[in-house]
Amino acid sequence: MPSHKINISIVDDHPIVIEGLKTMLAHHQIFNVIEAFTCGSQIISFIQKNKVDIILLDITLPDDNGIELCKKIKLISPHTSVIMFSNRSERSIIMRCIQNGASGYLLKNTPIAELIESINNVLSGNIVFCSETKQIINKPSPNELIIPRLTKREKQILQLIAKGKTSIIIAEELFLSPLTVDTHRKNLLQKFQAKNSTELITLAIQQNLIEE
């Protein structure tokens, strides 16, 4: 758990949602909701001048699409973690958000305890989904699913990558050289046909290859 306050911004076109989130997060002293916006352009201007640790981002906004906005946010402020917070439950939308750099996808009916846990998990470097979202992404269409064969070592490394650990840390834990870990990482990306570690983890979650 971080020793400093976590700066959170909320982007949602419904003021009542913003006020509800503010009230719930205010009960946790570690969180500091520094600003909330109803438009995408406002958060873009804000992060150019202010440090934000977490953004809770809706998809439907009056001036922008949250999926593309997530990508813009990550380009401007790579250290900011974006958690999508939406009523949209289509699998294709969830996957596009993760591919655009989101650190998680929660539906608006997510219980507050699960929301808090998800924020903490994102701060630890994990990608998070609410219970309902997990069920959705675990049921891909047959033509989407690619099930690669993994060695025991690749499975170990995959679990550690999912926990946000670097190649150096993984090498220390498994008594391997960092170069060997990087080779396994590249092989995993190739086997899953993934562009990066985020997409790799998402695909592995779909196939129940990562332990919760």
PDB file of C-alpha atoms in Angstrom:
ATOM      1  CA  MET A   1       0.000   0.000   0.000  1.00  0.00           C
ATOM      2  CA  PRO A   2       1.491   3.401  -0.980  1.00  0.00           C
ATOM      3  CA  SER A   3       2.479   5.690   1.889  1.00  0.00           C
ATOM      4  CA  HIS A   4       1.333   8.805   0.007  1.00  0.00           C
ATOM      5  CA  LYS A   5      -2.157   9.815  -1.054  1.00  0.00           C
ATOM      6  CA  ILE A   6      -3.306   8.484  -4.405  1.00  0.00           C
ATOM      7  CA  ASN A   7      -4.521  11.218  -6.736  1.00  0.00           C
ATOM      8  CA  ILE A   8      -7.666  10.131  -8.559  1.00  0.00           C
ATOM      9  CA  SER A   9      -9.625  11.893 -11.302  1.00  0.00           C
ATOM     10  CA  ILE A  10     -13.073  10.902 -12.529  1.00  0.00           C
ATOM     11  CA  VAL A  11     -14.373  11.416 -16.064  1.00  0.00           C
ATOM     12  CA  ASP A  12     -18.089  10.736 -16.494  1.00  0.00           C
ATOM     13  CA  ASP A  13     -20.880  12.611 -18.259  1.00  0.00           C
ATOM     14  CA  HIS A  14     -23.289  12.039 -15.341  1.00  0.00           C
ATOM     15  CA  PRO A  15     -22.679  14.372 -12.368  1.00  0.00           C
ATOM     16  CA  ILE A  16     -24.599  12.013 -10.071  1.00  0.00           C
ATOM     17  CA  VAL A  17     -22.093   9.231 -10.832  1.00  0.00           C
ATOM     18  CA  ILE A  18     -19.209  11.583 -10.112  1.00  0.00           C
ATOM     19  CA  GLU A  19     -20.692  12.670  -6.779  1.00  0.00           C
ATOM     20  CA  GLY A  20     -21.396   9.056  -5.797  1.00  0.00           C
ATOM     21  CA  LEU A  21     -17.816   8.005  -6.525  1.00  0.00           C
ATOM     22  CA  LYS A  22     -16.431  11.017  -4.674  1.00  0.00           C
ATOM     23  CA  THR A  23     -18.497  10.166  -1.590  1.00  0.00           C
ATOM     24  CA  MET A  24     -17.472   6.503  -1.598  1.00  0.00           C
ATOM     25  CA  LEU A  25     -13.774   7.195  -2.164  1.00  0.00           C
ATOM     26  CA  ALA A  26     -13.759   9.891   0.522  1.00  0.00           C
ATOM     27  CA  HIS A  27     -14.196   7.155   3.156  1.00  0.00           C
ATOM     28  CA  HIS A  28     -10.690   5.930   2.303  1.00  0.00           C
ATOM     29  CA  GLN A  29      -8.025   8.396   3.432  1.00  0.00           C
ATOM     30  CA  ILE A  30      -5.430   7.020   1.029  1.00  0.00           C
ATOM     31  CA  PHE A  31      -7.476   8.305  -1.942  1.00  0.00           C
ATOM     32  CA  ASN A  32      -7.653  11.942  -2.973  1.00  0.00           C
ATOM     33  CA  VAL A  33     -10.131  12.830  -5.721  1.00  0.00           C
ATOM     34  CA  ILE A  34      -8.338  15.880  -7.033  1.00  0.00           C
ATOM     35  CA  GLU A  35     -10.712  16.710  -9.889  1.00  0.00           C
ATOM     36  CA  ALA A  36     -13.689  15.385 -11.830  1.00  0.00           C
ATOM     37  CA  PHE A  37     -14.784  16.156 -15.379  1.00  0.00           C
ATOM     38  CA  THR A  38     -17.749  15.544 -17.650  1.00  0.00           C
ATOM     39  CA  CYS A  39     -15.794  15.961 -20.909  1.00  0.00           C
ATOM     40  CA  GLY A  40     -12.745  14.256 -22.357  1.00  0.00           C
ATOM     41  CA  SER A  41     -11.034  17.480 -23.405  1.00  0.00           C
ATOM     42  CA  GLN A  42     -10.995  18.623 -19.778  1.00  0.00           C
ATOM     43  CA  ILE A  43      -9.014  15.637 -18.516  1.00  0.00           C
ATOM     44  CA  ILE A  44      -6.519  15.989 -21.378  1.00  0.00           C
ATOM     45  CA  SER A  45      -5.814  19.597 -20.383  1.00  0.00           C
ATOM     46  CA  PHE A  46      -5.621  18.638 -16.719  1.00  0.00           C
ATOM     47  CA  ILE A  47      -3.079  15.816 -16.996  1.00  0.00           C
ATOM     48  CA  GLN A  48      -0.756  18.031 -19.027  1.00  0.00           C
ATOM     49  CA  LYS A  49      -0.197  20.131 -15.897  1.00  0.00           C
ATOM     50  CA  ASN A  50      -1.063  17.830 -12.983  1.00  0.00           C
ATOM     51  CA  LYS A  51       0.033  14.415 -11.699  1.00  0.00           C
ATOM     52  CA  VAL A  52      -2.798  11.890 -11.651  1.00  0.00           C
ATOM     53  CA  ASP A  53      -2.248   8.335 -10.441  1.00  0.00           C
ATOM     54  CA  ILE A  54      -5.621   6.844 -11.392  1.00  0.00           C
ATOM     55  CA  ILE A  55      -8.340   7.951 -13.803  1.00  0.00           C
ATOM     56  CA  LEU A  56     -11.798   6.364 -13.618  1.00  0.00           C
ATOM     57  CA  LEU A  57     -12.984   6.822 -17.199  1.00  0.00           C
ATOM     58  CA  ASP A  58     -16.422   6.368 -18.731  1.00  0.00           C
ATOM     59  CA  ILE A  59     -16.728   5.369 -22.381  1.00  0.00           C
ATOM     60  CA  THR A  60     -19.673   7.512 -23.452  1.00  0.00           C
ATOM     61  CA  LEU A  61     -18.731  11.184 -23.239  1.00  0.00           C
ATOM     62  CA  PRO A  62     -20.244  14.224 -24.967  1.00  0.00           C
ATOM     63  CA  ASP A  63     -17.067  15.194 -26.819  1.00  0.00           C
ATOM     64  CA  ASP A  64     -15.014  12.030 -27.103  1.00  0.00           C
ATOM     65  CA  ASN A  65     -14.996   8.242 -27.108  1.00  0.00           C
ATOM     66  CA  GLY A  66     -13.522   6.861 -23.896  1.00  0.00           C
ATOM     67  CA  ILE A  67     -11.788   4.034 -25.753  1.00  0.00           C
ATOM     68  CA  GLU A  68      -9.751   6.444 -27.867  1.00  0.00           C
ATOM     69  CA  LEU A  69      -9.433   8.898 -24.987  1.00  0.00           C
ATOM     70  CA  CYS A  70      -7.693   6.201 -22.958  1.00  0.00           C
ATOM     71  CA  LYS A  71      -5.073   5.900 -25.688  1.00  0.00           C
ATOM     72  CA  LYS A  72      -4.540   9.694 -25.710  1.00  0.00           C
ATOM     73  CA  ILE A  73      -4.177   9.772 -21.924  1.00  0.00           C
ATOM     74  CA  LYS A  74      -1.514   7.042 -21.958  1.00  0.00           C
ATOM     75  CA  LEU A  75       0.450   8.870 -24.659  1.00  0.00           C
ATOM     76  CA  ILE A  76       0.432  12.128 -22.695  1.00  0.00           C
ATOM     77  CA  SER A  77       0.881  10.612 -19.227  1.00  0.00           C
ATOM     78  CA  PRO A  78       2.230   7.034 -19.358  1.00  0.00           C
ATOM     79  CA  HIS A  79       2.496   6.821 -15.548  1.00  0.00           C
ATOM     80  CA  THR A  80      -1.258   7.407 -15.142  1.00  0.00           C
ATOM     81  CA  SER A  81      -3.327   4.223 -14.797  1.00  0.00           C
ATOM     82  CA  VAL A  82      -6.720   4.279 -16.510  1.00  0.00           C
ATOM     83  CA  ILE A  83      -9.584   2.145 -15.191  1.00  0.00           C
ATOM     84  CA  MET A  84     -12.586   2.076 -17.492  1.00  0.00           C
ATOM     85  CA  PHE A  85     -15.833   2.525 -15.544  1.00  0.00           C
ATOM     86  CA  SER A  86     -18.800   1.947 -17.799  1.00  0.00           C
ATOM     87  CA  ASN A  87     -22.196   0.350 -18.396  1.00  0.00           C
ATOM     88  CA  ARG A  88     -20.988  -1.050 -21.722  1.00  0.00           C
ATOM     89  CA  SER A  89     -20.476  -4.800 -21.444  1.00  0.00           C
ATOM     90  CA  GLU A  90     -19.592  -5.804 -25.011  1.00  0.00           C
ATOM     91  CA  ARG A  91     -16.543  -8.022 -25.129  1.00  0.00           C
ATOM     92  CA  SER A  92     -15.080  -6.230 -28.150  1.00  0.00           C
ATOM     93  CA  ILE A  93     -15.192  -2.890 -26.294  1.00  0.00           C
ATOM     94  CA  ILE A  94     -13.523  -4.353 -23.210  1.00  0.00           C
ATOM     95  CA  MET A  95     -10.722  -5.821 -25.316  1.00  0.00           C
ATOM     96  CA  ARG A  96     -10.161  -2.588 -27.245  1.00  0.00           C
ATOM     97  CA  CYS A  97      -9.846  -0.630 -24.008  1.00  0.00           C
ATOM     98  CA  ILE A  98      -7.155  -2.983 -22.693  1.00  0.00           C
ATOM     99  CA  GLN A  99      -5.339  -2.854 -26.019  1.00  0.00           C
ATOM    100  CA  ASN A 100      -5.407   0.960 -25.800  1.00  0.00           C
ATOM    101  CA  GLY A 101      -3.630   0.891 -22.457  1.00  0.00           C
ATOM    102  CA  ALA A 102      -6.375   0.623 -19.844  1.00  0.00           C
ATOM    103  CA  SER A 103      -5.340  -1.072 -16.601  1.00  0.00           C
ATOM    104  CA  GLY A 104      -8.789  -2.457 -15.984  1.00  0.00           C
ATOM    105  CA  TYR A 105     -12.469  -2.543 -16.873  1.00  0.00           C
ATOM    106  CA  LEU A 106     -15.220  -2.263 -14.265  1.00  0.00           C
ATOM    107  CA  LEU A 107     -18.959  -2.104 -14.807  1.00  0.00           C
ATOM    108  CA  LYS A 108     -20.904   0.570 -12.955  1.00  0.00           C
ATOM    109  CA  ASN A 109     -22.743  -2.024 -10.887  1.00  0.00           C
ATOM    110  CA  THR A 110     -19.433  -3.106  -9.332  1.00  0.00           C
ATOM    111  CA  PRO A 111     -19.674  -3.114  -5.503  1.00  0.00           C
ATOM    112  CA  ILE A 112     -17.628  -0.418  -3.777  1.00  0.00           C
ATOM    113  CA  ALA A 113     -15.454  -2.999  -1.989  1.00  0.00           C
ATOM    114  CA  GLU A 114     -14.518  -4.510  -5.356  1.00  0.00           C
ATOM    115  CA  LEU A 115     -13.816  -1.040  -6.778  1.00  0.00           C
ATOM    116  CA  ILE A 116     -11.439  -0.237  -3.920  1.00  0.00           C
ATOM    117  CA  GLU A 117      -9.717  -3.606  -4.262  1.00  0.00           C
ATOM    118  CA  SER A 118      -9.365  -3.053  -8.011  1.00  0.00           C
ATOM    119  CA  ILE A 119      -7.749   0.368  -7.536  1.00  0.00           C
ATOM    120  CA  ASN A 120      -5.268  -1.128  -5.063  1.00  0.00           C
ATOM    121  CA  ASN A 121      -4.481  -3.972  -7.476  1.00  0.00           C
ATOM    122  CA  VAL A 122      -3.858  -1.517 -10.308  1.00  0.00           C
ATOM    123  CA  LEU A 123      -1.492   0.427  -8.065  1.00  0.00           C
ATOM    124  CA  SER A 124       0.418  -2.859  -7.641  1.00  0.00           C
ATOM    125  CA  GLY A 125       0.806  -3.135 -11.402  1.00  0.00           C
ATOM    126  CA  ASN A 126      -2.022  -5.570 -12.150  1.00  0.00           C
ATOM    127  CA  ILE A 127      -4.767  -5.453 -14.771  1.00  0.00           C
ATOM    128  CA  VAL A 128      -8.191  -5.687 -13.149  1.00  0.00           C
ATOM    129  CA  PHE A 129     -11.683  -6.757 -14.156  1.00  0.00           C
ATOM    130  CA  CYS A 130     -14.862  -6.881 -12.110  1.00  0.00           C
ATOM    131  CA  SER A 131     -16.501 -10.289 -11.636  1.00  0.00           C
ATOM    132  CA  GLU A 132     -19.010  -9.759 -14.440  1.00  0.00           C
ATOM    133  CA  THR A 133     -16.371  -8.504 -16.859  1.00  0.00           C
ATOM    134  CA  LYS A 134     -14.223 -11.570 -16.189  1.00  0.00           C
ATOM    135  CA  GLN A 135     -17.128 -13.787 -17.233  1.00  0.00           C
ATOM    136  CA  ILE A 136     -17.560 -11.782 -20.434  1.00  0.00           C
ATOM    137  CA  ILE A 137     -13.910 -11.913 -21.511  1.00  0.00           C
ATOM    138  CA  ASN A 138     -13.637 -15.595 -20.600  1.00  0.00           C
ATOM    139  CA  LYS A 139     -16.147 -16.446 -23.337  1.00  0.00           C
ATOM    140  CA  PRO A 140     -14.515 -15.443 -26.617  1.00  0.00           C
ATOM    141  CA  SER A 141     -15.925 -16.572 -29.929  1.00  0.00           C
ATOM    142  CA  PRO A 142     -14.281 -19.737 -31.362  1.00  0.00           C
ATOM    143  CA  ASN A 143     -12.390 -17.812 -34.050  1.00  0.00           C
ATOM    144  CA  GLU A 144     -10.873 -15.471 -31.426  1.00  0.00           C
ATOM    145  CA  LEU A 145      -9.388 -18.112 -29.187  1.00  0.00           C
ATOM    146  CA  ILE A 146      -5.791 -19.191 -29.698  1.00  0.00           C
ATOM    147  CA  ILE A 147      -4.595 -21.744 -27.159  1.00  0.00           C
ATOM    148  CA  PRO A 148      -0.814 -22.041 -27.284  1.00  0.00           C
ATOM    149  CA  ARG A 149       1.133 -24.861 -25.660  1.00  0.00           C
ATOM    150  CA  LEU A 150       3.302 -23.566 -22.857  1.00  0.00           C
ATOM    151  CA  THR A 151       6.228 -25.171 -21.098  1.00  0.00           C
ATOM    152  CA  LYS A 152       6.272 -25.335 -17.306  1.00  0.00           C
ATOM    153  CA  ARG A 153       8.841 -22.522 -17.239  1.00  0.00           C
ATOM    154  CA  GLU A 154       6.763 -20.340 -19.566  1.00  0.00           C
ATOM    155  CA  LYS A 155       3.746 -20.801 -17.290  1.00  0.00           C
ATOM    156  CA  GLN A 156       5.824 -19.709 -14.279  1.00  0.00           C
ATOM    157  CA  ILE A 157       7.087 -16.631 -16.072  1.00  0.00           C
ATOM    158  CA  LEU A 158       3.610 -15.785 -17.363  1.00  0.00           C
ATOM    159  CA  GLN A 159       2.270 -15.742 -13.782  1.00  0.00           C
ATOM    160  CA  LEU A 160       5.053 -13.392 -12.685  1.00  0.00           C
ATOM    161  CA  ILE A 161       4.578 -11.085 -15.679  1.00  0.00           C
ATOM    162  CA  ALA A 162       0.894 -10.840 -14.736  1.00  0.00           C
ATOM    163  CA  LYS A 163       1.973  -9.626 -11.298  1.00  0.00           C
ATOM    164  CA  GLY A 164       3.854  -6.754 -12.925  1.00  0.00           C
ATOM    165  CA  LYS A 165       7.338  -8.085 -12.182  1.00  0.00           C
ATOM    166  CA  THR A 166      10.280  -7.077 -14.363  1.00  0.00           C
ATOM    167  CA  SER A 167      12.609  -9.508 -16.109  1.00  0.00           C
ATOM    168  CA  ILE A 168      15.326  -8.788 -13.533  1.00  0.00           C
ATOM    169  CA  ILE A 169      13.052  -9.621 -10.593  1.00  0.00           C
ATOM    170  CA  ILE A 170      11.705 -12.726 -12.343  1.00  0.00           C
ATOM    171  CA  ALA A 171      15.276 -13.845 -13.035  1.00  0.00           C
ATOM    172  CA  GLU A 172      16.174 -13.501  -9.348  1.00  0.00           C
ATOM    173  CA  GLU A 173      13.097 -15.424  -8.185  1.00  0.00           C
ATOM    174  CA  LEU A 174      13.589 -18.287 -10.647  1.00  0.00           C
ATOM    175  CA  PHE A 175      17.403 -18.315 -10.515  1.00  0.00           C
ATOM    176  CA  LEU A 176      17.713 -17.519 -14.208  1.00  0.00           C
ATOM    177  CA  SER A 177      19.592 -14.882 -16.162  1.00  0.00           C
ATOM    178  CA  PRO A 178      17.604 -11.804 -17.263  1.00  0.00           C
ATOM    179  CA  LEU A 179      18.486 -12.694 -20.852  1.00  0.00           C
ATOM    180  CA  THR A 180      16.841 -16.111 -20.444  1.00  0.00           C
ATOM    181  CA  VAL A 181      13.719 -14.487 -18.983  1.00  0.00           C
ATOM    182  CA  ASP A 182      13.587 -12.008 -21.882  1.00  0.00           C
ATOM    183  CA  THR A 183      13.821 -14.932 -24.320  1.00  0.00           C
ATOM    184  CA  HIS A 184      10.879 -16.655 -22.608  1.00  0.00           C
ATOM    185  CA  ARG A 185       8.959 -13.360 -22.636  1.00  0.00           C
ATOM    186  CA  LYS A 186       9.501 -12.995 -26.397  1.00  0.00           C
ATOM    187  CA  ASN A 187       8.431 -16.605 -26.943  1.00  0.00           C
ATOM    188  CA  LEU A 188       5.241 -15.987 -24.955  1.00  0.00           C
ATOM    189  CA  LEU A 189       4.420 -12.905 -27.032  1.00  0.00           C
ATOM    190  CA  GLN A 190       4.964 -14.918 -30.192  1.00  0.00           C
ATOM    191  CA  LYS A 191       2.885 -17.892 -29.029  1.00  0.00           C
ATOM    192  CA  PHE A 192      -0.045 -15.687 -28.048  1.00  0.00           C
ATOM    193  CA  GLN A 193       0.445 -13.427 -31.086  1.00  0.00           C
ATOM    194  CA  ALA A 194       0.436 -10.512 -28.627  1.00  0.00           C
ATOM    195  CA  LYS A 195       1.887  -7.077 -29.353  1.00  0.00           C
ATOM    196  CA  ASN A 196       2.936  -6.343 -25.770  1.00  0.00           C
ATOM    197  CA  SER A 197       2.754  -7.611 -22.189  1.00  0.00           C
ATOM    198  CA  THR A 198      -0.659  -6.022 -21.585  1.00  0.00           C
ATOM    199  CA  GLU A 199      -2.207  -7.872 -24.504  1.00  0.00           C
ATOM    200  CA  LEU A 200      -0.381 -11.043 -23.446  1.00  0.00           C
ATOM    201  CA  ILE A 201      -1.928 -10.883 -19.969  1.00  0.00           C
ATOM    202  CA  THR A 202      -5.388 -10.172 -21.385  1.00  0.00           C
ATOM    203  CA  LEU A 203      -5.222 -13.193 -23.687  1.00  0.00           C
ATOM    204  CA  ALA A 204      -3.928 -15.391 -20.861  1.00  0.00           C
ATOM    205  CA  ILE A 205      -6.810 -14.284 -18.607  1.00  0.00           C
ATOM    206  CA  GLN A 206      -9.295 -15.227 -21.350  1.00  0.00           C
ATOM    207  CA  GLN A 207      -7.888 -18.740 -21.375  1.00  0.00           C
ATOM    208  CA  ASN A 208      -7.771 -19.077 -17.560  1.00  0.00           C
ATOM    209  CA  LEU A 209      -3.997 -19.445 -17.658  1.00  0.00           C
ATOM    210  CA  ILE A 210      -3.406 -16.847 -14.932  1.00  0.00           C
ATOM    211  CA  GLU A 211      -4.238 -17.642 -11.350  1.00  0.00           C
ATOM    212  CA  GLU A 212      -6.442 -15.108  -9.586  1.00  0.00           C
TER     213      GLU A 212
END
